XYZ file of C-alpha atoms in Angstrom:
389
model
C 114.699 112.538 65.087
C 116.254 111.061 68.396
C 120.215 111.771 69.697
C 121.777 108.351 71.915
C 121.793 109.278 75.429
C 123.564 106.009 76.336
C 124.251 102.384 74.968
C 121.483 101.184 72.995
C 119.105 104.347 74.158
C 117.763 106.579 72.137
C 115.871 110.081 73.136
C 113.834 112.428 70.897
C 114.420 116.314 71.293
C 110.951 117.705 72.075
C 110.528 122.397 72.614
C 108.479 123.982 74.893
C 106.852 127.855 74.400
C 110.252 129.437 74.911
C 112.128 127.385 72.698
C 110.482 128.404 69.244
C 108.719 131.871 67.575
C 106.371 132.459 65.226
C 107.277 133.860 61.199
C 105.280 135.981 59.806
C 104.119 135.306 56.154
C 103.624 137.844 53.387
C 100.102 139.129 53.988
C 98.363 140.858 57.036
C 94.941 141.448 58.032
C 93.547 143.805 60.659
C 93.330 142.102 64.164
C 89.878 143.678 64.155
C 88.980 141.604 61.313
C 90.226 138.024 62.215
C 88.234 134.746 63.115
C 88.733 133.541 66.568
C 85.561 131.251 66.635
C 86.318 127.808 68.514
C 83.804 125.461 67.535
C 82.400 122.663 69.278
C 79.670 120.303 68.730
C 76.683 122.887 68.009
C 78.259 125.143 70.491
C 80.481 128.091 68.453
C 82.353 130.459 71.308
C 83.938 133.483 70.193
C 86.804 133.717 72.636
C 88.507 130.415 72.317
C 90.185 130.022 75.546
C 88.781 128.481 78.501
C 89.720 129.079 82.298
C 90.694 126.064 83.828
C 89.168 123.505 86.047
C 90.851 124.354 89.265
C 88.939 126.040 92.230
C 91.478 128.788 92.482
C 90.146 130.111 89.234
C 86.331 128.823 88.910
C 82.985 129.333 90.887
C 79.904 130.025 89.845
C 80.245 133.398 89.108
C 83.034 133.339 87.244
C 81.944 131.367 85.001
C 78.840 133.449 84.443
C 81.435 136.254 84.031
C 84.005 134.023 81.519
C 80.566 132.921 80.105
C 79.125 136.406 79.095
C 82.389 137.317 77.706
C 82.280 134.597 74.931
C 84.989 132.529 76.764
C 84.601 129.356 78.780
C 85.110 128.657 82.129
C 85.076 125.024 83.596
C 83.856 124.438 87.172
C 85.405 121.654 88.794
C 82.906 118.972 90.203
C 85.498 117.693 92.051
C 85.952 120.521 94.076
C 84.981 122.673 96.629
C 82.416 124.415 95.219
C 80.406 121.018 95.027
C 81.234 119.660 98.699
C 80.447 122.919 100.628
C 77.446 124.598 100.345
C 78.718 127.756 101.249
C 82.767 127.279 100.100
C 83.613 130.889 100.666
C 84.998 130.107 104.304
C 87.028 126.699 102.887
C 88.462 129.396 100.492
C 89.365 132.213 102.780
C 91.374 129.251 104.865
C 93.480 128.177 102.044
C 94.474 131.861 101.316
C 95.153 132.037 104.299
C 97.516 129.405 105.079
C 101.133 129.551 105.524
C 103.191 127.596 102.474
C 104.066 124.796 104.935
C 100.318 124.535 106.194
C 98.929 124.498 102.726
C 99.318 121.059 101.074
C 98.466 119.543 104.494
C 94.996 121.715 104.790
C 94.234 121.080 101.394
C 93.847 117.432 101.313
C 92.447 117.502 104.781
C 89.718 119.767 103.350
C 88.993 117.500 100.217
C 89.184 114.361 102.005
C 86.388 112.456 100.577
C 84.736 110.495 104.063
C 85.229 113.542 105.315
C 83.278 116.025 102.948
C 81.992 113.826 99.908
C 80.879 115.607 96.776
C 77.125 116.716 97.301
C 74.929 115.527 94.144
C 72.466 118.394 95.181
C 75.467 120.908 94.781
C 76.047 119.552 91.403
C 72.940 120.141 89.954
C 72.975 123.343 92.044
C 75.863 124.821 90.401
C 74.940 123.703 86.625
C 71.585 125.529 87.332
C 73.100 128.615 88.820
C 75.396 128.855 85.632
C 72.436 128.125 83.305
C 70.083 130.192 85.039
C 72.881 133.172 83.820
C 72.114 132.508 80.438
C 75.683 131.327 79.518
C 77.179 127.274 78.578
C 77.879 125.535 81.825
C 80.996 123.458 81.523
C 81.703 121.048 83.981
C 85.248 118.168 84.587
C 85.516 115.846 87.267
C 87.727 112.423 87.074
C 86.932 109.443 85.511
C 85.825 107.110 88.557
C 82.957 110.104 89.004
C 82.374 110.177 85.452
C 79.360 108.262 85.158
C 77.581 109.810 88.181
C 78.388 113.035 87.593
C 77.291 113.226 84.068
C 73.931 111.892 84.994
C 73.278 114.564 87.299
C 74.721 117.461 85.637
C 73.244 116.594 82.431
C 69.761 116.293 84.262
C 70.869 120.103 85.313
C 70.992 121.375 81.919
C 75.292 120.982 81.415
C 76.273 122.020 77.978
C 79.487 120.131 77.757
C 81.301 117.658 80.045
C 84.614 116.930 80.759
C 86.614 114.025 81.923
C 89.982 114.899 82.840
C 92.829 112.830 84.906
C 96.756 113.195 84.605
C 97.192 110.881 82.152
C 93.826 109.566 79.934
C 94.089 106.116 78.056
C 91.487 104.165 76.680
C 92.507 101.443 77.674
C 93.139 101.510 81.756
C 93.865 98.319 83.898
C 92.329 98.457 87.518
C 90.854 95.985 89.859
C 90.139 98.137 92.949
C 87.459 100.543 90.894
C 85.499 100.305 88.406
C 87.176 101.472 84.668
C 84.998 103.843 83.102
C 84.207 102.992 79.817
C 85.704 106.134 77.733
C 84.086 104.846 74.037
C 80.611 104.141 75.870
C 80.596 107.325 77.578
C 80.937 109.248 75.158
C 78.237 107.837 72.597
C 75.621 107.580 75.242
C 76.392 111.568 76.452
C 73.707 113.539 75.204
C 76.278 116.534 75.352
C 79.658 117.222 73.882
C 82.272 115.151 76.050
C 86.340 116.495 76.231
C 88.665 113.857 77.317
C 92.183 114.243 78.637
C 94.965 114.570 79.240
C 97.390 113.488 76.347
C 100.836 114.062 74.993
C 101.365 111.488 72.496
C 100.102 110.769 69.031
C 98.892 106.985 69.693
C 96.975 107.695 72.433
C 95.202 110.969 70.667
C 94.077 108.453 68.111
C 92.754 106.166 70.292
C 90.508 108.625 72.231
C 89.335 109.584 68.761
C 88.762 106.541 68.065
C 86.418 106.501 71.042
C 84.264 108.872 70.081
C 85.587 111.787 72.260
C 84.286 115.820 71.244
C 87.520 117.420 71.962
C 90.946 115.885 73.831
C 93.015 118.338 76.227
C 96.877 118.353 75.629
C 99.399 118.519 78.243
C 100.821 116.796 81.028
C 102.177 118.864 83.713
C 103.030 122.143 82.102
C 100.793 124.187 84.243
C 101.943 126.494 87.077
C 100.354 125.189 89.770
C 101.566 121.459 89.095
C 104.458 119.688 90.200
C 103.399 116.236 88.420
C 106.742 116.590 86.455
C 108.685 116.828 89.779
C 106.869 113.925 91.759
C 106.200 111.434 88.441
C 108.745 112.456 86.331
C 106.155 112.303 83.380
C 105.574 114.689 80.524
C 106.340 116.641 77.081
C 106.647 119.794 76.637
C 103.775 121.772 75.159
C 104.702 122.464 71.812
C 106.071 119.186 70.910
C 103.201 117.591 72.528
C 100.733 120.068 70.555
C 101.916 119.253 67.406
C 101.672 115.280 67.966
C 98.351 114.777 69.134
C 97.198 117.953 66.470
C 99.095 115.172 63.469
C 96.925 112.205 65.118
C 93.954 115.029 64.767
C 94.376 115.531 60.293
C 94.631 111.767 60.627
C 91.653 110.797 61.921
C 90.177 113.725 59.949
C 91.220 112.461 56.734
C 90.112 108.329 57.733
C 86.679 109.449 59.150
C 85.686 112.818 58.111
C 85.404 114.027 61.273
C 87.244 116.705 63.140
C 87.732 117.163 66.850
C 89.137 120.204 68.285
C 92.521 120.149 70.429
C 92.565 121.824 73.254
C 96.337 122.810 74.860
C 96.227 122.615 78.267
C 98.695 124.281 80.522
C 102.111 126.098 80.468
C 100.421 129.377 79.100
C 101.250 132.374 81.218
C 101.304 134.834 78.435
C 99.593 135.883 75.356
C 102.618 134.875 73.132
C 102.572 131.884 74.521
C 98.891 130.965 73.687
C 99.606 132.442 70.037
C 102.107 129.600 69.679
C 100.212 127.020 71.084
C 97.046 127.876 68.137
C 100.309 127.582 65.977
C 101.392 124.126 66.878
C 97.806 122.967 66.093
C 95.314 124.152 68.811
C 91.639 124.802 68.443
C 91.607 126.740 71.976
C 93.579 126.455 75.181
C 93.287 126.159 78.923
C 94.567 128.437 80.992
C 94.392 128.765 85.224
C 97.441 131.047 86.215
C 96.523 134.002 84.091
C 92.695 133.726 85.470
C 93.827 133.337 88.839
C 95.284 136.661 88.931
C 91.388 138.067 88.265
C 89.635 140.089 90.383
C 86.863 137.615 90.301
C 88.393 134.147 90.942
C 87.355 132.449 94.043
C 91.447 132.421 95.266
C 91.999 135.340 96.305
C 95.388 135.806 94.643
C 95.845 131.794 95.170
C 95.903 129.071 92.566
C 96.067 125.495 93.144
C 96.913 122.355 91.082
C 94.067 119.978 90.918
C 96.025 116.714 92.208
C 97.119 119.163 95.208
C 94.696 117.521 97.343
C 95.597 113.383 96.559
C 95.647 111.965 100.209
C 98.979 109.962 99.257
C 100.879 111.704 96.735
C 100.204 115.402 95.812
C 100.636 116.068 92.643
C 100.513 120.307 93.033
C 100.949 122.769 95.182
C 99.128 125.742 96.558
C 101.233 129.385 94.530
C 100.732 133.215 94.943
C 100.313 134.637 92.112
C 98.377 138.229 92.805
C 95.752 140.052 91.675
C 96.263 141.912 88.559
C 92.749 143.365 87.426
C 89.803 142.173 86.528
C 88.583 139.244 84.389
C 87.934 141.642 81.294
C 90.947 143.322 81.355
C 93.091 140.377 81.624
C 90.944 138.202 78.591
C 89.875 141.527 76.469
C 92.025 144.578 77.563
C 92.972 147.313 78.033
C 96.376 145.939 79.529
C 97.441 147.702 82.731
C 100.739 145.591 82.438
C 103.503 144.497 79.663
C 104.365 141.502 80.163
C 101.343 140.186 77.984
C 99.443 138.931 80.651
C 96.910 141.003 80.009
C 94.101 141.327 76.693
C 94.424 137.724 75.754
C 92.147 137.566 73.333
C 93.450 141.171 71.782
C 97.444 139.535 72.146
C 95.580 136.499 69.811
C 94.024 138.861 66.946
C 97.793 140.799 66.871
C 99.301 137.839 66.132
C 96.996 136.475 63.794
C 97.016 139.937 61.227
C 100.866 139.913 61.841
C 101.053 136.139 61.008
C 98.073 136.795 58.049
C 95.792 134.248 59.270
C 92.401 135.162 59.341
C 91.130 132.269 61.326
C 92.306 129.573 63.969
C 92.300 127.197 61.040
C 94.599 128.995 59.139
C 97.079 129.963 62.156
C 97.689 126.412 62.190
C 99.936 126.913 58.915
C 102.263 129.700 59.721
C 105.640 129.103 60.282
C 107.519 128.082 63.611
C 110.733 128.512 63.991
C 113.658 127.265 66.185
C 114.739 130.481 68.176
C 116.324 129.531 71.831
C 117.321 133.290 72.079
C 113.783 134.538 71.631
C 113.342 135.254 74.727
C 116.214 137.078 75.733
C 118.191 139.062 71.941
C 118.097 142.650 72.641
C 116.070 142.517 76.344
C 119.579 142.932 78.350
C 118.256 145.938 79.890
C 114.461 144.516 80.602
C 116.427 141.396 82.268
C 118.443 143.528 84.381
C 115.562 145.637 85.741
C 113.040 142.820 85.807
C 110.325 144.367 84.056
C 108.510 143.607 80.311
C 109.910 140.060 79.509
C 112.592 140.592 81.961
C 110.267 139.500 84.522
């Protein structure tokens, strides 16, 4: 399992998306006629991707939008949209800041003595997304946890998330108080998500806790740079597959399973085939919803630890506008680079693969296959387009 990489040290060989493909079996089934259902708690949501927590990607509106399309979209309580009562301005400033300015504006624009979090404009928010008829979704870090959850449950939140760079159980502070992650979660009325993970160990634990659903990946996303600055991480299939083993076995000791939620590194729709293939339940995705006509950034996207006062952890990137929300999660793709029809790049590769649900995509085979990006594509490479991009 592990190659020395000095006297004494040993190192374990761990693949990202580009680094493996998918086999298919010996049966198909029409893409029309697959299961994408991601399941949690009482809540069953057809599309099972969910656009990230970042304000780049979600406001209000776009998660009504995300919301009537089947999918979920997770507004950040963190944010802007909960310390400005109109953000649109805060928003327009960021786009509009040169790439030196932007990190700098950023935190001065989140600074917390500054502009605090409202606790009107949390319950504000849930009840605009409610009000819309579709699952409000909320994240915000673990020091807010508490708080937050009070008020947003109070608001009518349908599931809550908390979400840091790396979750443990068991943290050691003396400067704030440690939420309680195994409390939490039996005294939330709603479904609670916990992460972020990459290991098996701590998976378990978090199980062990009593979490709904745990969010894999540390630092895979496009808008991050925690990977640069911390040096931290595993790459998204590995880590997939771990924390997915720690998932069967806690499902065989308790009887109980919790989704897995991959978290980052996704630009593509091949790329979110494989990660349902490692072991996934559903994914998160920001880039590819930052690119939508309807996300608050205009053609911006942001890491969440951008902002830290002392040591950013992401950085402001460009990344367009491609079309709108529907044609980027349901088609028809204007593009072909796969960025495009999500959800119809999913239910390809799950009649090619002959899975008819998420459950059973988690069998297929994966193979090594380093050139899998690149056999035969000379000509796309040289002219940038398709997967040459």
């Amino acid at each position: 399992m592990a190659d020395w990489i000095g006297i004494g040290r040993r190192a374990r060989r761990c693949y990202g998306f580009d680094e493996v493909a998918l086999v298919p079996g010996t049966v198909t089934v029409n893409p029309s006629e697959v299961d994408t259902t991601f399941i949690l708690g009482k809540h069953k949501f057809p599309v099972p991707i969910m656009a990230a927590s970042m304000d780049g990607v979600v406001d209000v509106n776009f998660a009504i939008a995300m919301g009537k399309l089947g999918g979920i979209a997770v507004l950040n309580l963190d944010g802007i949209q909960t310390r400005y009562e109109n953000p649109e301005e805060i928003l327009k400033q960021i786009a509009s800041a040169t790439p030196e300015e932007a990190t700098k504006l950023v935190q001065s624009l989140y600074e917390n003595n500054k502009f605090p979090v409202k606790e009107k404009l949390i319950a504000k928010r849930v009840e605009e997304i409610k009000k819309a008829k579709v699952p409000a979704v909320v994240s915000c870090i673990p020091q807010n946890a508490e708080r937050f959850a009070k008020i947003a449950a109070e608001a009518g939140v349908d599931v809550f998330i908390v979400q840091s760079t790396v979750a443990t159980v068991r943290h050691i502070a003396t400067e704030y108080k440690v939420l309680d992650i195994e409390k939490f979660c039996k005294s939330a009325k709603v479904p609670v998500i916990v992460g972020n993970v990459v290991t098996y160990d701590m998976t378990l634990e978090i199980l062990e806790a009593g979490a709904s659903g745990i969010l894999v990946g540390i630092g895979p996303g496009a808008a991050c740079t925690s990977r640069g600055v911390l040096g931290i991480g595993v790459p998204q299939i590995t880590a997939t597959v771990d924390c997915c083993a720690a998932r069967e076995y806690f499902f065989k000791r308790r009887g109980k399973y919790v989704p897995m939620i991959t978290d980052g590194g996704m630009r593509i729709g091949g790329e979110i085939c494989k990660a349902f293939a490692a072991g996934s339940d559903a994914v998160m995705v920001g880039s590819a919803f930052a690119k939508a006509e309807e996300a608050p950034g205009r053609g911006y996207h942001w890491g969440m630890a951008t902002s830290h006062a002392n040591l950013p952890r992401g950085t402001r990137i460009r990344v367009g506008t491609s079309g709108t929300l529907k044609e980027i999660l349901m088609g028809p793709a204007r593009v072909d680079d796969g960025s495009q029809n999500l959800v119809g790049a999913l239910k390809t590769s799950m009649g090619s693969l002959g899975a008819r649900n998420i459950k059973e995509m988690h069998d297929v085979e994966i193979i090594l296959a380093p050139s899998i990006q690149t056999e035969g594509k000379v000509f796309q490479i040289g002219q940038r387009v398709g997967m040459g991009k």
